[in-house]
Amino acid sequence: MTDADRNGWDAIVIGSGIGGMAAAAALSKNEYRVLLLEQYQTLGGLSHSFTIEGFQWDAGIHYLNHVAPEDRERRILDWLSDTPIELASMGAIFDNLHIGDTPPLALSRPYEAQARDLKDRFPEEAEAIDEWIAALKEGRDAVHKLTMTRAMPEIMGAALKWWHGHAIDRWCKRTTQEVIDEITDNPDLAAAFAAQWFDHGGRPSKASFAMHALITGGYLQSGAWYPKGGGAAFADHILPTIWKAGGEARADTKVVTLMIEDGRVVGVRTAQGEDIRADTVISDIGARETVNHLLPQGCGHQDWIDEINALPHSVAHFSLFVGFEGDIERAGATRSNHWIYPGGKVDVVWTDAPDTPPPGMFVSFASLKDPGHDPGPSQKYAGEIVAWADWSVVEIWADREPGARGDDYRSFKARVEEVMFAQFEACFPELAKLVVFRNLSTPLTTHAITGHHKGAFYGIDTTPERLMSEALQTRTPVPGLFLAGQDVLTPGIPGALWGGVLAAATVDPSLFRQLPG
């Protein structure tokens, strides 16, 4: 606990995604008075939920890994929450692959079950499949060793990287595609290995294999889970921990710059012109966004800023939120997700929307995963269709405010919606008949909510360079400024959770001793 004036703030956290909420709640557990600031109108970042015409969707959550009751992340989540979040298992089968003209392939957990799924489809590739499963396990172990260094003093981190150098070189510094090519030359099996890459946003030809192993292997290790009440449950359960310690969480409050005096951060200035002082500021808005939008000009540390800006951004996406009325399970909906690649190739991004159909889509039925969902007498259910895309398809409208993008943008959105829905209808014709509501969000929506560079859903891309970068530490070169969230560790809820907790523990190392084991 600091000796800050009790009318002031011990710490300010910018961004209320999982990383920001985790950082603020962890410090609150040690009686810090924390002010959590969010630029968007709703708290929770990409974990927030929203409702239109009686249907509820999540902005970014589709399923969770590493949150089984025996996982440390689950215990930490419970520790941060005022009351525990109820998480429901999605069952043994969590994903279905629709690749080209082949029958759908259901993927189940644990590792042994998925190996069996693949061997049933590719019996002649049993040796390659066993090698792939072994690589996933070793890749997960390697990335765990590497990400441990994010909150360590530089000399300790360097020593740990040297000690585990062979595993890091083999799994972290190579791409997913390089590892797959070493294991098999069967294109259909290779596609199945790589199909779930959008779970971390890194294309197989660009992403670190270790990151792919961590994220996809997490479902094999711990299963797939979904929060009761949807993504909003995170804010509902974590924010009270902050409030009870005397902290606050403010939505619709954009930070426009950090205040720096004598070379160190002393607070923030908001878009409303309010100066708020605190000796500790944690940014959860993304590393690139922090250095490019919050640091004042001429503050120094240019080498660090340049290293962050040299890291590539992840892909953008369209989301078509759909509302159903009727018996959707009878019509083909499942708790498990569906990955759809009509052309048979999986390392693909929609670069010419809407002139051609999306080369890859993800379909999720959140209402079937949520044990708290009440369909009511009209049997209302929510679903989402996601197509990953390149920012270039919306870039011409990026400088215009919402509502001022003109008829050409409205026409563009309408055509994207029609093309995405037509592809969904081709896969699920009976389900398409039950759709009564559609609403499309574009990469510009992601940019508006998160501020992420070029609408990158996952922030910085999951390349080997990102994993090895020394710039993405919780403690920045700017005294008083710390980084939290998925850019520090890994994409997704568990990675952002750890990023927030480690940022808080870097501020107050006594928290390391308090974290649930």
PDB file of N, CA and C in Angstrom, residues 161-192:
ATOM      1  N   LYS A 161      16.242 -17.596 -20.719  1.00  0.00           N
ATOM      2  CA  LYS A 161      16.198 -17.847 -22.161  1.00  0.00           C
ATOM      3  C   LYS A 161      17.405 -18.669 -22.606  1.00  0.00           C
ATOM      4  N   TRP A 162      18.569 -18.391 -22.041  1.00  0.00           N
ATOM      5  CA  TRP A 162      19.758 -19.172 -22.396  1.00  0.00           C
ATOM      6  C   TRP A 162      19.600 -20.619 -21.959  1.00  0.00           C
ATOM      7  N   TRP A 163      19.100 -20.833 -20.764  1.00  0.00           N
ATOM      8  CA  TRP A 163      18.961 -22.187 -20.221  1.00  0.00           C
ATOM      9  C   TRP A 163      18.012 -23.033 -21.072  1.00  0.00           C
ATOM     10  N   HIS A 164      16.965 -22.418 -21.570  1.00  0.00           N
ATOM     11  CA  HIS A 164      15.975 -23.140 -22.378  1.00  0.00           C
ATOM     12  C   HIS A 164      16.132 -22.814 -23.868  1.00  0.00           C
ATOM     13  N   GLY A 165      17.334 -22.434 -24.265  1.00  0.00           N
ATOM     14  CA  GLY A 165      17.574 -21.956 -25.618  1.00  0.00           C
ATOM     15  C   GLY A 165      17.184 -22.935 -26.705  1.00  0.00           C
ATOM     16  N   HIS A 166      17.460 -24.239 -26.513  1.00  0.00           N
ATOM     17  CA  HIS A 166      17.168 -25.217 -27.559  1.00  0.00           C
ATOM     18  C   HIS A 166      15.669 -25.299 -27.823  1.00  0.00           C
ATOM     19  N   ALA A 167      14.873 -25.399 -26.755  1.00  0.00           N
ATOM     20  CA  ALA A 167      13.420 -25.491 -26.929  1.00  0.00           C
ATOM     21  C   ALA A 167      12.859 -24.207 -27.524  1.00  0.00           C
ATOM     22  N   ILE A 168      13.386 -23.073 -27.107  1.00  0.00           N
ATOM     23  CA  ILE A 168      12.910 -21.795 -27.637  1.00  0.00           C
ATOM     24  C   ILE A 168      13.238 -21.685 -29.119  1.00  0.00           C
ATOM     25  N   ASP A 169      14.440 -22.081 -29.504  1.00  0.00           N
ATOM     26  CA  ASP A 169      14.813 -22.037 -30.922  1.00  0.00           C
ATOM     27  C   ASP A 169      13.927 -22.959 -31.752  1.00  0.00           C
ATOM     28  N   ARG A 170      13.669 -24.150 -31.224  1.00  0.00           N
ATOM     29  CA  ARG A 170      12.947 -25.158 -31.994  1.00  0.00           C
ATOM     30  C   ARG A 170      11.466 -24.818 -32.157  1.00  0.00           C
ATOM     31  N   TRP A 171      10.839 -24.296 -31.097  1.00  0.00           N
ATOM     32  CA  TRP A 171       9.391 -24.129 -31.135  1.00  0.00           C
ATOM     33  C   TRP A 171       8.929 -22.674 -31.202  1.00  0.00           C
ATOM     34  N   CYS A 172       9.643 -21.768 -30.566  1.00  0.00           N
ATOM     35  CA  CYS A 172       9.193 -20.369 -30.519  1.00  0.00           C
ATOM     36  C   CYS A 172       9.648 -19.573 -31.731  1.00  0.00           C
ATOM     37  N   LYS A 173      10.826 -19.890 -32.263  1.00  0.00           N
ATOM     38  CA  LYS A 173      11.382 -19.095 -33.353  1.00  0.00           C
ATOM     39  C   LYS A 173      10.984 -19.598 -34.731  1.00  0.00           C
ATOM     40  N   ARG A 174      10.266 -20.703 -34.794  1.00  0.00           N
ATOM     41  CA  ARG A 174       9.790 -21.207 -36.083  1.00  0.00           C
ATOM     42  C   ARG A 174       8.291 -20.982 -36.214  1.00  0.00           C
ATOM     43  N   THR A 175       7.814 -20.877 -37.447  1.00  0.00           N
ATOM     44  CA  THR A 175       6.392 -20.652 -37.676  1.00  0.00           C
ATOM     45  C   THR A 175       5.620 -21.968 -37.611  1.00  0.00           C
ATOM     46  N   THR A 176       4.318 -21.833 -37.481  1.00  0.00           N
ATOM     47  CA  THR A 176       3.441 -23.008 -37.485  1.00  0.00           C
ATOM     48  C   THR A 176       3.631 -23.808 -38.770  1.00  0.00           C
ATOM     49  N   GLN A 177       3.707 -23.114 -39.891  1.00  0.00           N
ATOM     50  CA  GLN A 177       3.833 -23.806 -41.171  1.00  0.00           C
ATOM     51  C   GLN A 177       5.165 -24.547 -41.285  1.00  0.00           C
ATOM     52  N   GLU A 178       6.229 -23.960 -40.759  1.00  0.00           N
ATOM     53  CA  GLU A 178       7.535 -24.632 -40.804  1.00  0.00           C
ATOM     54  C   GLU A 178       7.503 -25.933 -40.027  1.00  0.00           C
ATOM     55  N   VAL A 179       6.851 -25.930 -38.878  1.00  0.00           N
ATOM     56  CA  VAL A 179       6.761 -27.158 -38.080  1.00  0.00           C
ATOM     57  C   VAL A 179       5.882 -28.182 -38.796  1.00  0.00           C
ATOM     58  N   ILE A 180       4.763 -27.743 -39.345  1.00  0.00           N
ATOM     59  CA  ILE A 180       3.882 -28.660 -40.071  1.00  0.00           C
ATOM     60  C   ILE A 180       4.605 -29.282 -41.259  1.00  0.00           C
ATOM     61  N   ASP A 181       5.342 -28.476 -42.008  1.00  0.00           N
ATOM     62  CA  ASP A 181       6.051 -28.984 -43.191  1.00  0.00           C
ATOM     63  C   ASP A 181       7.091 -30.033 -42.807  1.00  0.00           C
ATOM     64  N   GLU A 182       7.646 -29.923 -41.611  1.00  0.00           N
ATOM     65  CA  GLU A 182       8.612 -30.909 -41.139  1.00  0.00           C
ATOM     66  C   GLU A 182       7.935 -32.225 -40.781  1.00  0.00           C
ATOM     67  N   ILE A 183       6.657 -32.157 -40.442  1.00  0.00           N
ATOM     68  CA  ILE A 183       5.937 -33.335 -39.951  1.00  0.00           C
ATOM     69  C   ILE A 183       5.216 -34.087 -41.066  1.00  0.00           C
ATOM     70  N   THR A 184       4.583 -33.342 -42.000  1.00  0.00           N
ATOM     71  CA  THR A 184       3.787 -34.021 -43.028  1.00  0.00           C
ATOM     72  C   THR A 184       3.810 -33.245 -44.337  1.00  0.00           C
ATOM     73  N   ASP A 185       3.663 -33.977 -45.441  1.00  0.00           N
ATOM     74  CA  ASP A 185       3.484 -33.337 -46.746  1.00  0.00           C
ATOM     75  C   ASP A 185       2.082 -33.604 -47.290  1.00  0.00           C
ATOM     76  N   ASN A 186       1.196 -34.113 -46.429  1.00  0.00           N
ATOM     77  CA  ASN A 186      -0.195 -34.337 -46.807  1.00  0.00           C
ATOM     78  C   ASN A 186      -0.951 -33.009 -46.661  1.00  0.00           C
ATOM     79  N   PRO A 187      -1.402 -32.392 -47.758  1.00  0.00           N
ATOM     80  CA  PRO A 187      -2.003 -31.061 -47.657  1.00  0.00           C
ATOM     81  C   PRO A 187      -3.294 -31.022 -46.852  1.00  0.00           C
ATOM     82  N   ASP A 188      -4.054 -32.098 -46.891  1.00  0.00           N
ATOM     83  CA  ASP A 188      -5.314 -32.126 -46.139  1.00  0.00           C
ATOM     84  C   ASP A 188      -5.054 -32.221 -44.635  1.00  0.00           C
ATOM     85  N   LEU A 189      -4.085 -33.037 -44.253  1.00  0.00           N
ATOM     86  CA  LEU A 189      -3.739 -33.141 -42.836  1.00  0.00           C
ATOM     87  C   LEU A 189      -3.104 -31.835 -42.355  1.00  0.00           C
ATOM     88  N   ALA A 190      -2.258 -31.256 -43.197  1.00  0.00           N
ATOM     89  CA  ALA A 190      -1.631 -29.979 -42.837  1.00  0.00           C
ATOM     90  C   ALA A 190      -2.687 -28.904 -42.599  1.00  0.00           C
ATOM     91  N   ALA A 191      -3.727 -28.893 -43.428  1.00  0.00           N
ATOM     92  CA  ALA A 191      -4.805 -27.918 -43.262  1.00  0.00           C
ATOM     93  C   ALA A 191      -5.535 -28.140 -41.941  1.00  0.00           C
ATOM     94  N   ALA A 192      -5.775 -29.394 -41.589  1.00  0.00           N
ATOM     95  CA  ALA A 192      -6.440 -29.692 -40.319  1.00  0.00           C
ATOM     96  C   ALA A 192      -5.588 -29.252 -39.133  1.00  0.00           C
TER      97      ALA A 192
END
